[in-house]
Amino acid sequence: MPQTREVPLYSTLSHSDVRSVIIGLMLAILLGALDQTIVSVSLPMMASDLQGVDLLAWVVSGYLIAVAVATPIYGKLGDLYGRRVMLSSAITIFLLTSVASAMAPTMPFLVGARILQGLGGGGLISVAQAIIADVVAPRDRGRYQGYISAAFAVASVTGPLAGGLLTTYLSWRWVFWINLPLGLVALLSSRRALALLPVPKVKRPIDFLGAILLIVGLATLLIGITRVGQGAGWLDTLNSKLFGVTVIALLAFYWQERRAAEPIVPLGMFSNRTVNVSCAILFIAFIEIVSLSVLIPLRLQMLTKAGADGSALQLVPLSLAVPTGAYIGGRLMTRMGRYKHLQMFGALLVPIAVLGLAFLAPGSAVSTMVCMAVTGLGIGLQLPTSTVAVQNAVEHRYVGIATAVSAFCRSLGAAMGIAVLMALLLAALQADAPASASGFSGAEIIKALIGDAQVHVDAMVKAQLAGSAQEAFRNIFSVASGIGFVSFILSMLVKDEALEERVPVERPQPAH
């Protein structure tokens, strides 16, 4: 008897159905992404009110680590139990922990609430991106992934501004209270829009042991990397223990996934070259985004008289060019029906533009912004093409976990990139320091050049430090360019596959 091919959901939905679903998803993603940026401006007031300066960095880091750890878990649970219920539960967790954060009486309480909030935030982002693969045909996914990138861009640009206004005119606690009306709108609109999504009829067992081992392995890895980014040594006592636990937990996770009936992360997925390469490209793309977002303002403040506001302006081209590149890439992918050449072109633009940054004078504002814009366009072209490539390369039952793994690679790239490049910068600053400042650490050189009163040097030594710092930044940007070039090599290995088009079928009518 011939097999009946399952009709994909996206073939049964009208354009108005898809539009209502995408609007609901963009609200959910905007909610999760906004909380990654809105808090940053409010941190000094939080520390002052709650008397916890030593834990301040973990208000942000704890949230980001939890987002990264929750992402693959939510992706798998969405595959098993349906994405509508998982998205609703993620929004609910996010709202409840927003209330807890807003009412935090102490800094440890706030850090704990933010970690739990990150668990909801990770679900918001990973499940929403997987739903696109349910309701949109592969050939059209790039266009909608471009819209999602626009939601991230709006969050990154408006988050700090909104946080500053709320903190100045109301209180830092309103940074969290504002989530309630936004979240309720996202919850109601997404539930109504996602009523069209099917719920899996077959209930499969959950690999609880695999989930626990994955959480332990990823959490210890990211905590260790975050500590490095905050100035700790890679192999200091605590990091040695953390990374030791990481190795043991991930090896045990690998053993468990090979024997589990329904593994959290199907290891067979990684035998697919397109999945591996596209995840690696996303990993490198976020190394570049986050590293440049930190290094460009730092170089400007150290080597010119620009303040925080002036240096932040040089990031605007990057912030705007990434979603622009994603939108253009998505539209072209829909028109061409393929993604490989767009991936390759984007991957080639990035190392060229970053290498240009290495050899520009710190004060060349216009040239720097042009290079940042080209970098952003190149990264933007890679984001929807790589995400769609991963979704297109796996069976539909694994779309959720595959999308979540690609999102985790983005988070891991962001965490590892800034930790590694900042560590290299600190080492380069110290190695290139003139004899008159040979006893200075890299951190002390940064403080001296940005005018920190704790590190005082005379004008001559400061001029010598500036010259050596410029050379150090040139070396670091050259390293970042080399890392970006790896993406171009990898993109050549991706299979040039055609994307399936949407073939409308008549939706079954309910029986009367």
Tab-separated table of C-alpha atoms in Angstrom, residues 8-338:
chain	number	residue	atom	x	y	z
A	8	PRO	CA	3.113	20.282	5.905
A	9	LEU	CA	1.237	22.812	8.028
A	10	TYR	CA	2.510	25.765	6.019
A	11	SER	CA	0.681	24.447	2.943
A	12	THR	CA	-2.692	24.680	4.742
A	13	LEU	CA	-2.327	28.244	6.083
A	14	SER	CA	-3.440	31.398	4.336
A	15	HIS	CA	-1.185	34.456	4.118
A	16	SER	CA	-3.331	36.203	6.751
A	17	ASP	CA	-2.882	33.193	9.088
A	18	VAL	CA	0.883	33.367	8.674
A	19	ARG	CA	0.912	37.125	9.193
A	20	SER	CA	-1.008	36.875	12.481
A	21	VAL	CA	1.350	34.161	13.736
A	22	ILE	CA	4.471	36.170	12.810
A	23	ILE	CA	3.162	39.309	14.573
A	24	GLY	CA	2.585	37.281	17.741
A	25	LEU	CA	6.077	35.778	17.488
A	26	MET	CA	7.735	39.162	16.974
A	27	LEU	CA	6.086	40.478	20.148
A	28	ALA	CA	7.350	37.452	22.088
A	29	ILE	CA	10.888	37.752	20.699
A	30	LEU	CA	10.951	41.511	21.294
A	31	LEU	CA	10.035	40.848	24.933
A	32	GLY	CA	12.865	38.342	25.421
A	33	ALA	CA	15.488	40.342	23.512
A	34	LEU	CA	14.604	43.657	25.186
A	35	ASP	CA	15.526	42.323	28.612
A	36	GLN	CA	19.064	41.568	27.427
A	37	THR	CA	19.706	45.305	26.888
A	38	ILE	CA	17.233	47.361	28.916
A	39	VAL	CA	18.894	46.513	32.230
A	40	SER	CA	22.411	47.721	31.388
A	41	VAL	CA	21.827	51.449	31.985
A	42	SER	CA	20.093	50.784	35.315
A	43	LEU	CA	22.873	48.719	36.899
A	44	PRO	CA	24.539	51.540	38.920
A	45	MET	CA	21.203	52.465	40.566
A	46	MET	CA	20.492	48.802	41.346
A	47	ALA	CA	23.891	48.470	43.019
A	48	SER	CA	23.333	51.659	45.002
A	49	ASP	CA	19.856	50.689	46.246
A	50	LEU	CA	20.584	47.034	47.006
A	51	GLN	CA	24.181	47.465	48.255
A	52	GLY	CA	25.655	44.753	46.058
A	53	VAL	CA	28.310	46.116	43.706
A	54	ASP	CA	30.263	42.839	43.821
A	55	LEU	CA	27.330	40.946	42.258
A	56	LEU	CA	26.420	43.640	39.734
A	57	ALA	CA	27.851	41.927	36.635
A	58	TRP	CA	25.802	38.799	37.374
A	59	VAL	CA	22.516	40.686	36.956
A	60	VAL	CA	23.298	40.609	33.228
A	61	SER	CA	25.534	37.523	33.021
A	62	GLY	CA	23.172	35.312	35.036
A	63	TYR	CA	20.328	36.116	32.651
A	64	LEU	CA	22.407	35.473	29.514
A	65	ILE	CA	23.775	32.158	30.840
A	66	ALA	CA	20.270	30.969	31.713
A	67	VAL	CA	19.014	31.954	28.244
A	68	ALA	CA	21.765	29.896	26.613
A	69	VAL	CA	21.195	26.856	28.853
A	70	ALA	CA	17.399	26.912	28.451
A	71	THR	CA	17.476	27.249	24.660
A	72	PRO	CA	18.145	23.586	23.678
A	73	ILE	CA	15.853	22.240	26.427
A	74	TYR	CA	12.900	24.325	25.247
A	75	GLY	CA	13.643	23.403	21.638
A	76	LYS	CA	13.319	19.706	22.397
A	77	LEU	CA	10.230	20.089	24.607
A	78	GLY	CA	8.587	22.071	21.802
A	79	ASP	CA	9.203	19.136	19.447
A	80	LEU	CA	7.667	16.733	21.974
A	81	TYR	CA	4.697	18.644	23.406
A	82	GLY	CA	3.874	21.338	20.857
A	83	ARG	CA	5.307	24.813	20.549
A	84	ARG	CA	2.196	26.733	21.557
A	85	VAL	CA	2.163	25.368	25.106
A	86	MET	CA	5.947	25.793	25.475
A	87	LEU	CA	5.865	29.413	24.254
A	88	SER	CA	3.007	30.214	26.632
A	89	SER	CA	4.854	28.622	29.565
A	90	ALA	CA	8.030	30.568	28.691
A	91	ILE	CA	6.124	33.882	28.656
A	92	THR	CA	4.443	33.007	31.966
A	93	ILE	CA	7.777	32.196	33.636
A	94	PHE	CA	9.215	35.411	32.219
A	95	LEU	CA	6.370	37.532	33.636
A	96	LEU	CA	6.392	35.946	37.111
A	97	THR	CA	10.156	36.400	37.432
A	98	SER	CA	9.848	39.993	36.174
A	99	VAL	CA	7.608	40.667	39.174
A	100	ALA	CA	10.163	38.984	41.457
A	101	SER	CA	12.985	41.085	39.952
A	102	ALA	CA	11.002	44.306	40.351
A	103	MET	CA	10.349	43.538	44.042
A	104	ALA	CA	13.875	42.273	44.834
A	105	PRO	CA	14.905	43.295	48.390
A	106	THR	CA	18.595	42.314	48.010
A	107	MET	CA	21.157	41.871	45.247
A	108	PRO	CA	21.437	38.034	45.658
A	109	PHE	CA	17.636	37.833	45.350
A	110	LEU	CA	17.743	39.956	42.175
A	111	VAL	CA	20.479	37.787	40.634
A	112	GLY	CA	18.460	34.641	41.403
A	113	ALA	CA	15.297	36.153	39.909
A	114	ARG	CA	17.222	37.172	36.774
A	115	ILE	CA	18.581	33.641	36.335
A	116	LEU	CA	15.024	32.248	36.487
A	117	GLN	CA	13.895	35.022	34.136
A	118	GLY	CA	16.560	33.878	31.669
A	119	LEU	CA	14.985	30.412	31.640
A	120	GLY	CA	11.805	32.008	30.326
A	121	GLY	CA	13.710	34.297	27.968
A	122	GLY	CA	15.535	31.361	26.383
A	123	GLY	CA	12.222	29.663	25.679
A	124	LEU	CA	10.755	32.808	24.142
A	125	ILE	CA	13.497	33.114	21.566
A	126	SER	CA	14.164	29.476	20.633
A	127	VAL	CA	10.528	28.317	20.433
A	128	ALA	CA	9.456	31.391	18.465
A	129	GLN	CA	12.166	30.828	15.841
A	130	ALA	CA	11.187	27.154	15.515
A	131	ILE	CA	7.532	28.076	14.961
A	132	ILE	CA	8.561	29.930	11.797
A	133	ALA	CA	9.616	26.562	10.359
A	134	ASP	CA	6.132	25.202	11.139
A	135	VAL	CA	4.151	27.934	9.414
A	136	VAL	CA	6.461	29.115	6.615
A	137	ALA	CA	7.775	27.117	3.637
A	138	PRO	CA	11.593	26.736	3.507
A	139	ARG	CA	11.933	29.095	0.562
A	140	ASP	CA	10.074	31.889	2.412
A	141	ARG	CA	11.689	31.432	5.835
A	142	GLY	CA	14.570	33.789	5.147
A	143	ARG	CA	12.163	36.717	4.673
A	144	TYR	CA	10.498	36.060	8.019
A	145	GLN	CA	13.802	35.391	9.782
A	146	GLY	CA	14.727	38.887	8.544
A	147	TYR	CA	11.686	40.287	10.376
A	148	ILE	CA	12.800	38.474	13.518
A	149	SER	CA	16.265	40.011	13.172
A	150	ALA	CA	14.549	43.405	12.958
A	151	ALA	CA	12.858	42.715	16.310
A	152	PHE	CA	16.295	41.967	17.820
A	153	ALA	CA	17.662	45.196	16.340
A	154	VAL	CA	14.785	47.262	17.757
A	155	ALA	CA	15.471	45.721	21.165
A	156	SER	CA	19.207	46.450	20.990
A	157	VAL	CA	18.678	50.089	19.953
A	158	THR	CA	15.691	50.994	22.141
A	159	GLY	CA	16.552	48.892	25.200
A	160	PRO	CA	19.259	51.127	26.710
A	161	LEU	CA	17.245	54.270	25.885
A	162	ALA	CA	14.070	52.909	27.501
A	163	GLY	CA	16.046	51.693	30.514
A	164	GLY	CA	17.641	55.103	30.977
A	165	LEU	CA	14.311	56.967	30.764
A	166	LEU	CA	12.535	54.591	33.153
A	167	THR	CA	15.378	54.729	35.679
A	168	THR	CA	15.688	58.518	35.507
A	169	TYR	CA	12.013	59.434	35.731
A	170	LEU	CA	10.523	56.513	37.669
A	171	SER	CA	12.829	53.869	39.200
A	172	TRP	CA	15.108	51.046	38.079
A	173	ARG	CA	12.360	48.671	39.218
A	174	TRP	CA	10.214	49.872	36.289
A	175	VAL	CA	12.734	48.221	33.972
A	176	PHE	CA	11.048	44.983	35.106
A	177	TRP	CA	7.497	46.260	35.716
A	178	ILE	CA	7.292	47.354	32.064
A	179	ASN	CA	7.466	43.673	31.083
A	180	LEU	CA	3.977	43.029	32.480
A	181	PRO	CA	1.858	44.937	29.924
A	182	LEU	CA	4.209	43.933	27.081
A	183	GLY	CA	4.197	40.301	28.193
A	184	LEU	CA	0.432	40.068	28.620
A	185	VAL	CA	-0.097	41.426	25.102
A	186	ALA	CA	2.487	38.936	23.776
A	187	LEU	CA	0.849	36.056	25.694
A	188	LEU	CA	-2.689	36.792	24.506
A	189	SER	CA	-1.759	37.532	20.892
A	190	SER	CA	0.575	34.545	20.553
A	191	ARG	CA	-1.920	32.097	22.099
A	192	ARG	CA	-4.660	33.258	19.760
A	193	ALA	CA	-2.411	33.212	16.704
A	194	LEU	CA	-0.812	29.866	17.536
A	195	ALA	CA	-4.113	28.034	18.004
A	196	LEU	CA	-3.527	26.819	14.447
A	197	LEU	CA	-0.423	24.863	15.436
A	198	PRO	CA	-0.856	21.099	15.856
A	199	VAL	CA	-0.199	19.326	19.151
A	200	PRO	CA	1.837	16.091	18.780
A	201	LYS	CA	-0.450	13.084	19.193
A	202	VAL	CA	2.300	10.648	20.211
A	203	LYS	CA	3.810	11.348	23.622
A	204	ARG	CA	7.464	10.352	23.811
A	205	PRO	CA	9.536	9.930	26.978
A	206	ILE	CA	11.630	12.864	28.223
A	207	ASP	CA	15.331	12.234	28.702
A	208	PHE	CA	15.536	13.796	32.198
A	209	LEU	CA	19.073	12.567	32.885
A	210	GLY	CA	20.286	13.959	29.565
A	211	ALA	CA	18.604	17.299	30.309
A	212	ILE	CA	20.258	17.541	33.750
A	213	LEU	CA	23.698	16.641	32.393
A	214	LEU	CA	23.328	19.170	29.568
A	215	ILE	CA	22.271	21.935	31.977
A	216	VAL	CA	25.220	21.220	34.308
A	217	GLY	CA	27.717	21.032	31.437
A	218	LEU	CA	26.574	24.216	29.709
A	219	ALA	CA	26.092	26.214	32.921
A	220	THR	CA	29.582	25.485	34.263
A	221	LEU	CA	31.138	26.188	30.857
A	222	LEU	CA	29.386	29.555	30.493
A	223	ILE	CA	30.008	30.611	34.106
A	224	GLY	CA	33.727	29.920	33.622
A	225	ILE	CA	33.841	31.823	30.318
A	226	THR	CA	31.912	34.740	31.858
A	227	ARG	CA	34.376	34.921	34.760
A	228	VAL	CA	37.232	35.179	32.240
A	229	GLY	CA	35.444	38.079	30.574
A	230	GLN	CA	35.231	39.741	33.992
A	231	GLY	CA	38.983	39.482	34.554
A	232	ALA	CA	39.506	36.019	36.119
A	233	GLY	CA	42.265	33.738	34.841
A	234	TRP	CA	41.302	30.948	32.454
A	235	LEU	CA	42.653	28.302	34.813
A	236	ASP	CA	42.399	29.914	38.229
A	237	THR	CA	41.239	27.596	41.022
A	238	LEU	CA	37.507	28.081	40.549
A	239	ASN	CA	37.608	27.989	36.740
A	240	SER	CA	39.679	24.792	36.796
A	241	LYS	CA	36.942	23.167	38.861
A	242	LEU	CA	34.168	24.577	36.661
A	243	PHE	CA	35.789	23.411	33.430
A	244	GLY	CA	36.518	20.012	35.010
A	245	VAL	CA	32.813	19.610	35.810
A	246	THR	CA	32.009	20.754	32.241
A	247	VAL	CA	34.149	18.005	30.696
A	248	ILE	CA	32.741	15.286	32.970
A	249	ALA	CA	29.111	16.396	32.507
A	250	LEU	CA	29.332	16.691	28.711
A	251	LEU	CA	31.079	13.314	28.347
A	252	ALA	CA	28.341	11.759	30.488
A	253	PHE	CA	25.756	13.598	28.375
A	254	TYR	CA	27.270	12.132	25.183
A	255	TRP	CA	27.076	8.626	26.700
A	256	GLN	CA	23.468	9.173	27.797
A	257	GLU	CA	22.321	10.544	24.429
A	258	ARG	CA	23.707	7.489	22.595
A	259	ARG	CA	21.527	5.176	24.685
A	260	ALA	CA	18.376	7.296	25.300
A	261	ALA	CA	15.173	6.320	23.451
A	262	GLU	CA	14.302	9.991	22.816
A	263	PRO	CA	17.497	12.017	23.344
A	264	ILE	CA	17.346	15.709	24.234
A	265	VAL	CA	19.833	16.404	21.430
A	266	PRO	CA	19.786	13.732	18.686
A	267	LEU	CA	23.492	13.182	18.002
A	268	GLY	CA	22.760	11.929	14.497
A	269	MET	CA	21.839	15.506	13.622
A	270	PHE	CA	25.539	16.393	13.830
A	271	SER	CA	26.439	13.925	11.101
A	272	ASN	CA	24.822	16.437	8.745
A	273	ARG	CA	27.503	18.747	7.331
A	274	THR	CA	25.088	21.609	6.691
A	275	VAL	CA	23.987	21.645	10.350
A	276	ASN	CA	27.573	21.604	11.634
A	277	VAL	CA	28.863	24.257	9.251
A	278	SER	CA	25.894	26.609	9.622
A	279	CYS	CA	26.042	26.408	13.434
A	280	ALA	CA	29.769	27.201	13.263
A	281	ILE	CA	29.046	30.199	11.000
A	282	LEU	CA	26.477	31.530	13.497
A	283	PHE	CA	28.972	30.966	16.331
A	284	ILE	CA	31.594	33.070	14.519
A	285	ALA	CA	29.061	35.753	13.502
A	286	PHE	CA	28.234	36.422	17.141
A	287	ILE	CA	31.894	36.446	18.124
A	288	GLU	CA	32.240	39.357	15.694
A	289	ILE	CA	29.061	41.206	16.737
A	290	VAL	CA	29.698	41.188	20.472
A	291	SER	CA	33.459	41.701	20.254
A	292	LEU	CA	33.154	44.736	17.976
A	293	SER	CA	30.398	46.162	20.174
A	294	VAL	CA	32.883	46.215	23.064
A	295	LEU	CA	36.224	46.807	21.320
A	296	ILE	CA	35.240	49.728	19.058
A	297	PRO	CA	33.941	52.001	21.885
A	298	LEU	CA	36.842	50.936	24.114
A	299	ARG	CA	39.430	51.845	21.467
A	300	LEU	CA	37.794	55.212	20.869
A	301	GLN	CA	37.646	56.103	24.574
A	302	MET	CA	41.234	54.990	25.182
A	303	LEU	CA	42.829	56.693	22.171
A	304	THR	CA	40.687	59.807	21.594
A	305	LYS	CA	38.814	62.307	23.737
A	306	ALA	CA	35.446	60.780	22.861
A	307	GLY	CA	33.174	59.934	25.759
A	308	ALA	CA	30.750	57.063	26.150
A	309	ASP	CA	28.066	58.832	24.103
A	310	GLY	CA	30.376	59.622	21.179
A	311	SER	CA	31.837	56.129	21.085
A	312	ALA	CA	28.364	54.580	21.206
A	313	LEU	CA	27.443	56.463	18.019
A	314	GLN	CA	30.019	54.455	16.076
A	315	LEU	CA	28.006	51.312	16.885
A	316	VAL	CA	24.836	52.650	15.244
A	317	PRO	CA	25.895	51.544	11.711
A	318	LEU	CA	26.502	48.003	13.000
A	319	SER	CA	23.150	47.930	14.873
A	320	LEU	CA	21.266	49.098	11.785
A	321	ALA	CA	23.225	47.139	9.173
A	322	VAL	CA	22.730	43.702	10.803
A	323	PRO	CA	18.902	43.681	10.460
A	324	THR	CA	19.191	45.391	7.062
A	325	GLY	CA	21.514	42.623	5.844
A	326	ALA	CA	19.201	39.991	7.330
A	327	TYR	CA	16.191	41.493	5.570
A	328	ILE	CA	18.032	41.741	2.229
A	329	GLY	CA	19.390	38.200	2.618
A	330	GLY	CA	15.943	36.839	3.440
A	331	ARG	CA	14.316	38.518	0.440
A	332	LEU	CA	17.052	37.353	-1.924
A	333	MET	CA	16.884	33.821	-0.534
A	334	THR	CA	13.129	33.751	-1.194
A	335	ARG	CA	13.684	34.964	-4.753
A	336	MET	CA	16.651	32.677	-5.536
A	337	GLY	CA	15.436	29.607	-3.645
A	338	ARG	CA	18.995	28.951	-2.395
